[in-house]
Amino acid sequence: PGMDVKWKVLKEENISEVNGNVKLLKHESGLEVVGVNNQDKNKVFAISFATPVTDSTGVAHILEHLVLNGSKKYPSKEPFTQLLKGSLKTFLNAFTYSDKTIYPVASENDQDFMNLMSVYLDAVFKPLLREKAFAQEGWRHTWEKEEMKFKGVVFNEMKGATNNPDWVMWWTSIKSLFPNSNYAHESGGLPLEIVNLSYEQLKEFHR
């Protein structure tokens, strides 16, 4: 009831590749939704955002990690980790690309599927973005035996990724093909630039 007031069907088509009916809907707020109705046992949901970057500090990648570290409705320290342990999910993850960030979930159980959607929607729209989580997931410096060292989940992840020869070939090619664009930056973050990202800059990027 009332669905037709807030939503408008822009396009509807039967697509054989997914063996189902596909609808493109637009909400009065401007939000666009693609819905697929078929016989797949998996119920799949993904919310995605355009997240083009203007540097290689890894702000979009770190934000992806932070929003899954507690939200207004689910203030737990690591709800994502708890879901991995306790959900009936068939897929649960998040991905940062060069120009977008996607949060997909899937489950064959109706209630579990609704729970997963609830956690992810609250995470991306109402994250707590704790400063401690930024230090844990993004970067921080520590002193070990009078030597300063940088640590952080994304920092360490990208240290490993950027040391891969295949990545170096790919990255050199992309920068050459798309200079002066957001694709000339590493959205995942380059270790030497990640440490230049401040907590305030991350919050502003989310806003």
Coordinates of C-alpha atoms in Angstrom, one line a residue:
P1 CA 0.0 0.0 0.0
G2 CA 1.3 3.4 -0.9
M3 CA 4.2 1.9 -2.9
D4 CA 3.2 3.6 -6.1
V5 CA 3.4 7.0 -4.4
K6 CA 7.1 6.8 -3.5
W7 CA 8.3 4.4 -6.2
K8 CA 8.1 4.7 -10.0
V9 CA 8.9 1.7 -12.3
L10 CA 11.2 3.1 -15.0
K11 CA 11.7 -0.1 -16.9
E12 CA 10.6 -3.8 -16.7
E13 CA 12.0 -6.6 -18.8
N14 CA 12.3 -10.4 -18.8
I15 CA 16.0 -11.3 -19.0
S16 CA 16.8 -14.8 -20.0
E17 CA 20.4 -14.7 -18.7
V18 CA 19.0 -14.5 -15.1
N19 CA 15.9 -16.4 -16.0
G20 CA 13.7 -13.8 -14.3
N21 CA 11.8 -10.5 -14.4
V22 CA 14.0 -7.4 -13.8
K23 CA 12.6 -4.0 -12.7
L24 CA 14.3 -0.7 -12.5
L25 CA 12.6 1.5 -9.9
K26 CA 13.2 5.1 -8.8
H27 CA 12.3 6.4 -5.4
E28 CA 11.1 10.0 -4.9
S29 CA 14.3 10.7 -3.1
G30 CA 16.3 9.9 -6.3
L31 CA 17.4 6.4 -5.1
E32 CA 17.5 3.8 -7.9
V33 CA 16.8 0.1 -7.3
V34 CA 17.2 -2.8 -9.6
G35 CA 15.1 -5.8 -8.6
V36 CA 15.4 -9.4 -10.0
N37 CA 12.6 -11.9 -9.4
N38 CA 13.5 -15.5 -10.3
Q39 CA 13.7 -19.0 -8.8
D40 CA 17.1 -18.7 -7.3
K41 CA 17.1 -20.0 -3.7
N42 CA 19.6 -17.3 -2.8
K43 CA 18.1 -14.0 -1.8
V44 CA 20.7 -11.4 -2.7
F45 CA 21.0 -7.7 -1.8
A46 CA 23.7 -5.2 -2.5
I47 CA 23.9 -1.4 -1.9
S48 CA 26.5 0.5 -3.8
F49 CA 27.8 4.1 -3.8
A50 CA 29.8 6.1 -6.3
T51 CA 33.1 6.7 -4.4
P52 CA 35.6 8.3 -6.9
V53 CA 38.8 9.5 -5.2
T54 CA 41.1 12.4 -5.8
D55 CA 44.2 10.8 -4.1
S56 CA 45.7 7.5 -3.1
T57 CA 45.2 7.8 0.7
G58 CA 42.8 4.8 0.6
V59 CA 39.9 6.9 2.0
A60 CA 37.2 4.9 0.3
H61 CA 38.8 1.6 1.2
I62 CA 39.2 2.6 4.9
L63 CA 35.7 3.9 5.0
E64 CA 34.4 0.5 3.7
H65 CA 36.1 -1.1 6.7
L66 CA 34.9 1.5 9.2
V67 CA 31.2 1.4 8.4
L68 CA 31.2 -2.3 9.2
N69 CA 32.7 -1.6 12.7
G70 CA 29.5 -0.4 14.4
S71 CA 26.4 1.7 13.6
K72 CA 23.7 3.5 15.5
K73 CA 21.3 0.5 15.6
Y74 CA 24.2 -2.1 15.9
P75 CA 26.8 -0.4 18.1
S76 CA 28.8 -3.6 18.5
K77 CA 32.6 -3.2 18.0
E78 CA 32.7 -5.6 15.1
P79 CA 29.2 -6.6 13.8
F80 CA 30.7 -7.8 10.5
T81 CA 32.8 -10.4 12.4
Q82 CA 29.8 -11.5 14.4
L83 CA 27.8 -12.0 11.3
L84 CA 30.5 -14.1 9.8
K85 CA 30.3 -16.4 12.8
G86 CA 26.6 -16.5 13.4
S87 CA 24.7 -15.8 10.2
L88 CA 23.3 -18.4 7.8
K89 CA 24.7 -16.2 5.0
T90 CA 25.8 -17.7 1.7
F91 CA 27.8 -14.6 0.9
L92 CA 28.9 -11.6 3.0
N93 CA 31.5 -9.0 2.1
A94 CA 32.3 -5.6 0.8
F95 CA 34.4 -4.3 -2.1
T96 CA 36.0 -1.0 -3.0
Y97 CA 36.7 -0.4 -6.7
S98 CA 38.3 2.5 -8.5
D99 CA 35.0 4.5 -8.6
K100 CA 32.5 2.6 -6.4
T101 CA 32.0 0.7 -3.2
I102 CA 29.6 -2.2 -3.0
Y103 CA 28.2 -4.0 0.1
P104 CA 26.6 -7.4 -1.0
V105 CA 24.9 -10.0 1.2
A106 CA 23.1 -13.3 0.4
S107 CA 21.2 -15.9 2.3
E108 CA 18.6 -18.7 1.6
N109 CA 16.9 -18.0 4.9
D110 CA 14.3 -15.2 4.8
Q111 CA 14.8 -13.9 8.4
D112 CA 18.6 -14.1 8.1
F113 CA 18.4 -12.2 4.8
M114 CA 16.3 -9.4 6.4
N115 CA 18.8 -9.3 9.4
L116 CA 21.8 -9.0 7.0
M117 CA 20.1 -6.2 5.1
S118 CA 19.2 -4.4 8.3
V119 CA 22.8 -4.5 9.5
Y120 CA 24.3 -3.3 6.2
L121 CA 21.8 -0.5 5.6
D122 CA 22.3 0.9 9.1
A123 CA 26.1 0.5 8.7
V124 CA 26.4 2.6 5.5
F125 CA 23.8 5.3 6.5
K126 CA 24.5 5.6 10.2
P127 CA 28.0 4.4 11.0
L128 CA 29.6 5.4 14.3
L129 CA 33.0 6.0 12.6
R130 CA 34.9 5.6 15.8
E131 CA 38.3 7.2 15.9
K132 CA 39.7 4.0 17.5
A133 CA 38.3 2.0 14.6
F134 CA 40.1 4.4 12.2
A135 CA 43.4 3.7 14.0
Q136 CA 42.7 -0.1 13.8
E137 CA 41.3 -0.4 10.3
G138 CA 43.2 2.5 8.6
W139 CA 46.5 3.4 10.1
R140 CA 48.4 4.2 13.3
H141 CA 52.0 4.5 14.4
T142 CA 53.5 2.6 17.3
W143 CA 56.9 2.5 18.9
E144 CA 58.7 -0.8 19.1
K145 CA 62.2 -0.9 20.5
E146 CA 62.6 2.8 20.0
E147 CA 61.6 2.5 16.4
M148 CA 58.4 4.0 15.0
K149 CA 56.3 1.6 12.9
F150 CA 53.1 2.0 11.0
K151 CA 50.2 -0.5 11.4
G152 CA 46.6 -0.9 10.4
V153 CA 44.4 -3.4 8.6
V154 CA 44.2 -1.5 5.3
F155 CA 47.8 -0.2 5.6
N156 CA 49.1 -3.8 5.9
E157 CA 46.7 -5.2 3.3
M158 CA 47.9 -2.6 0.7
K159 CA 51.6 -3.2 1.7
G160 CA 51.1 -6.8 0.6
A161 CA 49.1 -5.9 -2.5
T162 CA 51.5 -3.3 -3.8
N163 CA 54.4 -5.6 -3.4
N164 CA 52.9 -8.0 -5.9
P165 CA 54.6 -7.7 -9.4
D166 CA 51.2 -8.3 -11.1
W167 CA 49.8 -5.3 -9.2
V168 CA 52.7 -3.1 -10.2
M169 CA 52.2 -4.0 -13.9
W170 CA 48.4 -3.4 -13.6
W171 CA 48.8 -0.1 -11.7
T172 CA 51.4 1.3 -14.1
S173 CA 49.1 0.5 -17.1
I174 CA 46.1 2.1 -15.5
K175 CA 47.9 5.3 -14.6
S176 CA 49.2 5.6 -18.1
L177 CA 45.8 4.9 -19.7
F178 CA 43.8 7.3 -17.5
P179 CA 46.0 10.2 -16.4
N180 CA 44.3 13.2 -14.8
S181 CA 41.3 11.1 -13.7
N182 CA 40.2 9.4 -10.5
Y183 CA 41.5 6.2 -12.1
A184 CA 45.0 7.6 -11.9
H185 CA 44.7 7.1 -8.1
E186 CA 44.8 3.8 -6.1
S187 CA 41.4 3.8 -4.3
G188 CA 42.7 1.0 -2.1
G189 CA 45.4 3.3 -0.9
L190 CA 49.2 3.4 -1.4
P191 CA 51.0 2.8 2.0
L192 CA 53.1 6.0 1.7
E193 CA 50.0 8.0 1.1
I194 CA 47.6 6.2 3.5
V195 CA 49.6 7.7 6.5
N196 CA 48.6 11.2 5.2
L197 CA 44.9 10.5 5.7
S198 CA 43.4 12.1 8.8
Y199 CA 40.3 11.0 10.8
E200 CA 38.6 14.3 10.0
Q201 CA 39.2 13.8 6.2
L202 CA 37.6 10.3 6.4
K203 CA 34.5 11.7 8.1
E204 CA 34.2 14.4 5.5
F205 CA 34.5 11.9 2.7
H206 CA 31.6 10.0 4.3
R207 CA 29.5 13.1 4.5

